[in-house]
Short mmCIF file of C-alpha atoms in Angstrom, two decimals:
data_model
loop_
_atom_site.label_atom_id
_atom_site.label_comp_id
_atom_site.label_asym_id
_atom_site.label_seq_id
_atom_site.Cartn_x
_atom_site.Cartn_y
_atom_site.Cartn_z
CA MET A 27 -37.86 80.70 87.69
CA GLY A 28 -41.56 82.20 86.87
CA THR A 29 -44.01 80.55 84.16
CA SER A 30 -41.52 81.59 81.37
CA PRO A 31 -37.98 81.47 81.87
CA LYS A 32 -35.90 83.10 79.95
CA VAL A 33 -33.92 81.09 78.12
CA GLY A 34 -30.03 82.74 76.23
CA ALA A 35 -27.83 80.94 74.31
CA VAL A 36 -23.81 81.13 74.34
CA VAL A 37 -21.76 80.06 71.47
CA ILE A 38 -18.26 80.29 70.93
CA THR A 39 -16.26 80.61 67.63
CA MET A 40 -12.54 80.94 66.11
CA GLY A 41 -14.40 82.55 62.68
CA ASN A 42 -13.57 79.43 60.68
CA ARG A 43 -17.03 77.96 60.36
CA PRO A 44 -19.00 80.67 58.94
CA ASP A 45 -21.97 78.66 57.33
CA GLU A 46 -22.27 76.09 60.08
CA LEU A 47 -22.42 78.94 62.92
CA ARG A 48 -25.21 80.64 60.42
CA ALA A 49 -27.31 77.06 60.23
CA LEU A 50 -26.84 76.75 64.41
CA LEU A 51 -28.32 80.21 64.68
CA ASP A 52 -31.16 79.45 62.22
CA SER A 53 -31.99 76.41 64.51
CA VAL A 54 -31.66 78.45 67.33
CA ALA A 55 -34.06 80.90 66.14
CA LYS A 56 -36.60 78.38 65.37
CA GLN A 57 -36.98 77.09 68.86
CA ASP A 58 -40.68 77.31 70.03
CA GLY A 59 -41.97 79.38 72.41
CA ASP A 60 -40.06 82.82 73.52
CA ARG A 61 -37.10 84.00 71.63
CA VAL A 62 -33.68 82.54 72.47
CA GLU A 63 -31.36 85.26 72.53
CA VAL A 64 -28.17 84.54 71.39
CA VAL A 65 -24.48 85.77 72.25
CA VAL A 66 -22.06 84.76 69.48
CA VAL A 67 -18.10 84.96 71.09
CA GLY A 68 -14.89 85.31 68.68
CA ASN A 69 -12.49 83.77 70.92
CA GLY A 70 -9.46 85.78 69.25
CA SER A 71 -11.00 86.33 66.25
CA PRO A 72 -13.29 88.06 64.24
CA VAL A 73 -17.09 86.64 64.43
CA PRO A 74 -18.48 85.58 61.01
CA ASP A 75 -21.49 87.78 59.43
CA VAL A 76 -24.60 87.37 61.15
CA SER A 77 -26.26 90.34 60.80
CA GLU A 78 -29.17 88.32 59.22
CA PHE A 79 -29.93 86.97 62.82
CA SER A 80 -29.15 90.91 64.50
CA SER A 81 -32.77 91.10 66.30
CA SER A 82 -31.46 88.11 68.41
CA VAL A 83 -27.82 87.76 68.42
CA ARG A 84 -24.90 89.66 70.04
CA THR A 85 -21.63 89.36 69.36
CA ILE A 86 -18.36 89.71 71.30
CA GLU A 87 -14.82 89.57 69.69
CA LEU A 88 -12.37 88.99 71.87
CA PRO A 89 -8.41 90.54 71.04
CA GLU A 90 -7.14 86.74 72.37
CA ASN A 91 -8.38 83.26 72.55
CA LEU A 92 -9.18 82.30 75.99
CA GLY A 93 -9.83 79.01 75.45
CA ILE A 94 -12.88 77.46 76.09
CA PRO A 95 -13.85 77.92 79.68
CA GLY A 96 -12.75 81.52 79.03
CA GLY A 97 -14.51 81.94 76.38
CA ARG A 98 -18.37 80.66 77.45
CA ASN A 99 -17.24 82.82 80.91
CA VAL A 100 -17.61 86.01 79.00
CA GLY A 101 -20.29 85.02 77.01
CA ILE A 102 -22.49 84.16 80.40
CA GLU A 103 -21.24 87.80 81.82
CA ALA A 104 -22.62 88.82 78.56
CA PHE A 105 -26.41 87.86 80.37
CA GLY A 106 -25.16 89.88 83.20
CA PRO A 107 -22.96 88.96 86.30
CA GLY A 108 -23.25 85.30 86.61
CA GLY A 109 -25.46 85.02 83.82
CA ARG A 110 -28.57 85.98 86.19
CA GLU A 111 -30.14 87.81 83.35
CA ALA A 112 -31.09 84.97 81.86
CA ASP A 113 -32.99 81.79 83.98
CA ILE A 114 -31.02 78.90 81.41
CA LEU A 115 -28.16 79.13 79.21
CA LEU A 116 -27.85 76.73 76.30
CA PHE A 117 -24.35 75.81 75.47
CA LEU A 118 -24.01 75.07 71.92
CA ASP A 119 -20.59 74.29 69.85
CA ASP A 120 -21.05 76.67 66.92
CA ASP A 121 -20.06 73.56 64.07
CA GLY A 122 -23.43 71.87 66.01
CA LEU A 123 -27.02 72.03 64.95
CA LEU A 124 -30.40 72.22 67.35
CA ALA A 125 -32.30 68.66 65.70
CA ARG A 126 -35.76 69.70 67.29
CA HIS A 127 -37.89 73.41 67.83
CA ASP A 128 -39.07 71.66 70.87
CA THR A 129 -35.72 71.67 72.50
CA ALA A 130 -35.38 75.13 74.68
CA GLU A 131 -39.06 74.41 75.62
CA LEU A 132 -38.10 71.17 77.13
CA CYS A 133 -35.44 72.67 79.34
CA ARG A 134 -37.68 75.56 80.40
CA GLN A 135 -40.31 72.22 81.47
CA ALA A 136 -37.75 70.54 82.81
CA PHE A 137 -36.00 72.68 85.16
CA ALA A 138 -39.71 73.86 86.20
CA ALA A 139 -40.67 70.28 87.22
CA ASP A 140 -37.44 69.84 89.02
CA PRO A 141 -36.02 72.78 91.43
CA LYS A 142 -33.03 70.51 91.99
CA LEU A 143 -32.02 70.67 88.52
CA GLY A 144 -28.89 72.25 87.81
CA ILE A 145 -27.60 71.26 84.30
CA ILE A 146 -28.90 69.03 81.23
CA SER A 147 -26.46 67.28 78.85
CA PHE A 148 -28.12 67.03 75.51
CA ARG A 149 -27.27 63.52 73.23
CA ILE A 150 -24.98 64.68 70.62
CA ALA A 151 -25.51 62.82 67.33
CA ASP A 152 -24.02 62.65 63.94
CA PRO A 153 -26.32 64.33 61.40
CA GLU A 154 -25.39 62.03 58.60
CA THR A 155 -25.96 58.42 60.40
CA GLY A 156 -27.88 59.49 63.30
CA GLN A 157 -25.35 57.98 65.70
CA THR A 158 -24.27 58.38 68.81
CA GLN A 159 -20.33 58.05 70.25
CA ARG A 160 -19.73 56.17 72.91
CA ARG A 161 -18.36 58.93 74.38
CA HIS A 162 -20.94 61.29 74.00
CA VAL A 163 -22.64 59.65 76.50
CA PRO A 164 -21.61 61.15 79.57
CA ARG A 165 -21.22 57.66 82.13
CA LEU A 166 -20.21 54.71 82.44
CA ARG A 167 -22.70 52.74 81.12
CA ALA A 168 -22.92 54.74 77.92
CA SER A 169 -24.24 51.54 75.81
CA ASP A 170 -27.67 53.03 75.04
CA PRO A 171 -27.36 56.40 74.28
CA MET A 172 -31.24 56.92 73.91
CA ARG A 173 -31.40 55.96 77.79
CA SER A 174 -31.47 59.48 79.69
CA SER A 175 -30.57 59.23 83.34
CA ARG A 176 -29.26 61.17 85.92
CA VAL A 177 -25.27 61.90 85.45
CA THR A 178 -22.26 63.36 87.07
CA THR A 179 -20.72 65.52 84.29
CA PHE A 180 -21.99 66.88 80.76
CA LEU A 181 -20.78 67.35 77.51
CA GLY A 182 -19.65 71.19 76.89
CA GLY A 183 -21.08 72.07 73.25
CA ALA A 184 -24.41 70.62 74.07
CA ASN A 185 -25.98 71.65 77.75
CA ALA A 186 -28.68 74.24 79.74
CA VAL A 187 -27.30 75.20 82.93
CA ARG A 188 -30.26 77.04 85.26
CA THR A 189 -27.75 80.42 85.87
CA LYS A 190 -28.79 79.98 89.64
CA VAL A 191 -25.43 77.16 89.68
CA PHE A 192 -23.32 80.14 88.21
CA ALA A 193 -24.54 82.09 91.26
CA ASP A 194 -23.63 79.47 93.71
CA VAL A 195 -20.46 77.87 92.65
CA GLY A 196 -19.19 80.20 89.99
CA GLY A 197 -18.39 79.99 86.23
CA LEU A 198 -15.96 77.46 84.18
CA PRO A 199 -12.24 77.39 85.30
CA ASP A 200 -10.63 79.52 82.70
CA GLU A 201 -7.14 77.93 84.13
CA PHE A 202 -8.15 74.69 82.13
CA PHE A 203 -8.18 76.61 78.72
CA TYR A 204 -9.34 73.12 76.61
CA ALA A 205 -10.40 69.62 78.78
CA HIS A 206 -12.42 68.55 81.88
CA GLU A 207 -13.53 72.40 82.43
CA GLU A 208 -17.30 70.65 82.96
CA THR A 209 -16.51 68.13 84.99
CA ASP A 210 -15.06 70.54 87.40
CA LEU A 211 -18.22 72.51 87.24
CA ALA A 212 -19.89 69.57 87.19
CA TRP A 213 -18.53 68.05 90.51
CA ARG A 214 -18.76 71.64 92.24
CA ALA A 215 -22.34 72.07 91.63
CA LEU A 216 -23.05 67.78 92.75
CA ASP A 217 -21.27 69.37 95.93
CA ALA A 218 -23.51 72.30 96.54
CA GLY A 219 -26.64 70.30 96.22
CA TRP A 220 -27.94 70.39 92.13
CA MET A 221 -28.41 67.39 90.06
CA ILE A 222 -27.12 66.60 86.57
CA ASP A 223 -29.55 64.88 83.64
CA TYR A 224 -28.39 63.31 80.52
CA ARG A 225 -31.42 63.87 78.15
CA SER A 226 -31.13 61.37 74.87
CA ASP A 227 -34.57 63.89 73.70
CA MET A 228 -32.76 67.20 73.55
CA VAL A 229 -30.50 66.50 70.36
CA LEU A 230 -27.59 68.59 68.99
CA TYR A 231 -26.75 66.94 65.69
CA HIS A 232 -22.43 67.66 65.20
CA PRO A 233 -20.10 65.62 62.44
CA ALA A 234 -18.53 62.88 64.69
CA THR A 235 -15.01 63.85 64.99
CA ALA A 236 -11.90 62.57 67.69
CA PRO A 237 -11.05 64.26 70.78
CA SER A 238 -7.58 64.23 69.64
CA ARG A 239 -7.87 66.13 66.65
CA HIS A 240 -6.45 69.05 68.55
CA ALA A 241 -3.01 69.40 68.99
CA VAL A 242 -3.19 70.72 72.50
CA TYR A 243 -5.04 66.90 73.88
CA HIS A 244 -3.00 64.96 75.51
CA ARG A 245 -1.04 67.55 77.54
CA MET A 246 -4.26 69.37 78.70
CA VAL A 247 -6.20 66.13 79.21
CA ALA A 248 -3.45 64.52 81.62
CA ARG A 249 -2.29 68.54 82.87
CA ASN A 250 -6.24 68.70 83.80
CA ARG A 251 -7.20 65.58 85.07
CA VAL A 252 -4.66 66.42 87.71
CA TRP A 253 -6.13 69.53 88.15
CA LEU A 254 -9.46 68.44 88.49
CA ALA A 255 -8.41 65.86 91.38
CA ARG A 256 -6.26 69.12 93.04
CA ARG A 257 -9.19 71.18 92.74
CA ASN A 258 -12.08 68.57 93.71
CA LEU A 259 -10.85 65.60 95.58
CA PRO A 260 -10.40 65.03 99.14
CA ALA A 261 -6.87 64.28 99.96
CA LEU A 262 -7.46 60.48 100.46
CA LEU A 263 -8.71 60.06 96.34
CA VAL A 264 -6.15 62.57 94.80
CA PRO A 265 -3.83 59.21 94.76
CA VAL A 266 -6.56 56.66 93.65
CA TYR A 267 -8.05 58.63 90.57
CA LEU A 268 -4.82 59.71 88.98
CA GLY A 269 -3.91 56.33 89.75
CA VAL A 270 -6.51 54.97 87.78
CA TRP A 271 -6.11 57.25 84.77
CA LEU A 272 -2.48 56.57 84.50
CA LEU A 273 -3.04 52.80 84.29
CA LEU A 274 -6.29 53.47 81.85
CA THR A 275 -3.66 55.53 79.83
CA LEU A 276 -1.21 53.12 79.47
CA ALA A 277 -3.87 50.32 78.89
CA ARG A 278 -5.00 52.59 75.61
CA ARG A 279 -0.93 51.82 74.43
CA PRO A 280 -0.85 55.60 72.96
CA ALA A 281 1.53 55.98 70.31
CA ARG A 282 4.94 57.36 71.85
CA SER A 283 4.54 60.71 70.95
CA ALA A 284 0.90 61.09 72.14
CA LEU A 285 2.42 59.12 75.18
CA LYS A 286 5.31 61.81 75.89
CA ALA A 287 2.95 64.69 75.30
CA TRP A 288 0.81 63.30 78.59
CA PHE A 289 3.22 62.49 80.63
CA GLY A 290 4.18 66.47 80.53
CA GLY A 291 1.06 67.72 80.82
CA PHE A 292 0.73 64.83 83.92
CA LYS A 293 3.76 66.55 85.69
CA GLU A 294 2.82 70.27 84.12
CA GLY A 295 -0.52 69.43 86.32
CA TRP A 296 1.40 68.65 89.69
CA THR A 297 3.82 72.09 89.24
CA ALA A 298 1.56 74.56 87.97
CA PRO A 299 -1.20 76.75 89.46
CA CYS A 300 -4.32 75.01 89.23
CA GLY A 301 -6.54 77.81 90.90
CA PRO A 302 -8.66 77.32 94.25
CA ARG A 303 -8.86 74.03 96.40
CA ARG A 304 -12.18 73.36 97.50
CA PRO A 305 -12.44 69.76 98.18
CA MET A 306 -16.18 68.19 98.24
CA LYS A 307 -17.90 66.59 100.65
CA TRP A 308 -17.83 63.04 101.62
CA ARG A 309 -21.51 62.97 101.46
CA THR A 310 -20.87 64.14 97.77
CA VAL A 311 -18.64 61.39 96.95
CA TRP A 312 -20.95 59.08 98.16
CA ARG A 313 -23.73 61.05 95.63
CA LEU A 314 -21.28 60.46 92.67
CA THR A 315 -21.38 56.67 93.94
CA ARG A 316 -24.57 56.22 93.79
CA LEU A 317 -25.22 57.82 90.36
CA GLY A 318 -22.86 55.38 88.84
CA ARG A 319 -19.64 57.16 88.74
CA PRO A 320 -17.43 57.17 91.86
CA PRO A 321 -14.75 60.08 91.64
CA VAL A 322 -11.55 57.36 91.06
CA ILE A 323 -12.15 57.12 87.78
#
């Protein structure tokens, strides 16, 4: 990547958090080292006024909401095909805030030091309490969010990706719209030989929220879980993986309306097209297992 890798950033917005967006862009502008160029994608909505950052921020307004992966893919392509005009792309939620001024520089150092490192997952912390929700630590053993480690997936709105990963395996799955698109990309990257790190010292401040705040949460989670398996897993593991998640969902005793939506999404996952099937190699299954998360859970 050379002595000074170019870092860019992609932010998608629905245009409803203008103050938070400007605060995020300010935190990106204050990063140490070379300037980070930002692309803000209005996902079916106008982009709020960010003219104060005009020297480093480009905006794209889409006529319709393409979903999270679709919007981020547009941001990637704004840096050239597959993002190749940048060496590293940060993906940041529009209501997040980089906690430190050295995050971009830490990313440059991490990717330069490890040629097989493809993706870095940041730690998300609540700006008021400093606490990290368990669901924001992308591994099964999530009790200590301050421990950095190799992982098998990453957080969609708080990460950095070496753009060579996109050249190798493609972008995020547009079809998913919302939920599990990161794991789909992570599995494809791992299958291509890339590694993923969770770094507790790279922090994005973000208010603590529940994913179920999204109206489509239960349906999308179930549908995309099936799609994830159908697209990526060896045939023998598909029923095992989905059977485990069915049991886990029932064990959590969701509300009847939520369970109805979940089963509707589960059925849709089997009947609707999910894109190309490229089952991972068995050695990738073993790698995932050694990293602590076999692809059955």
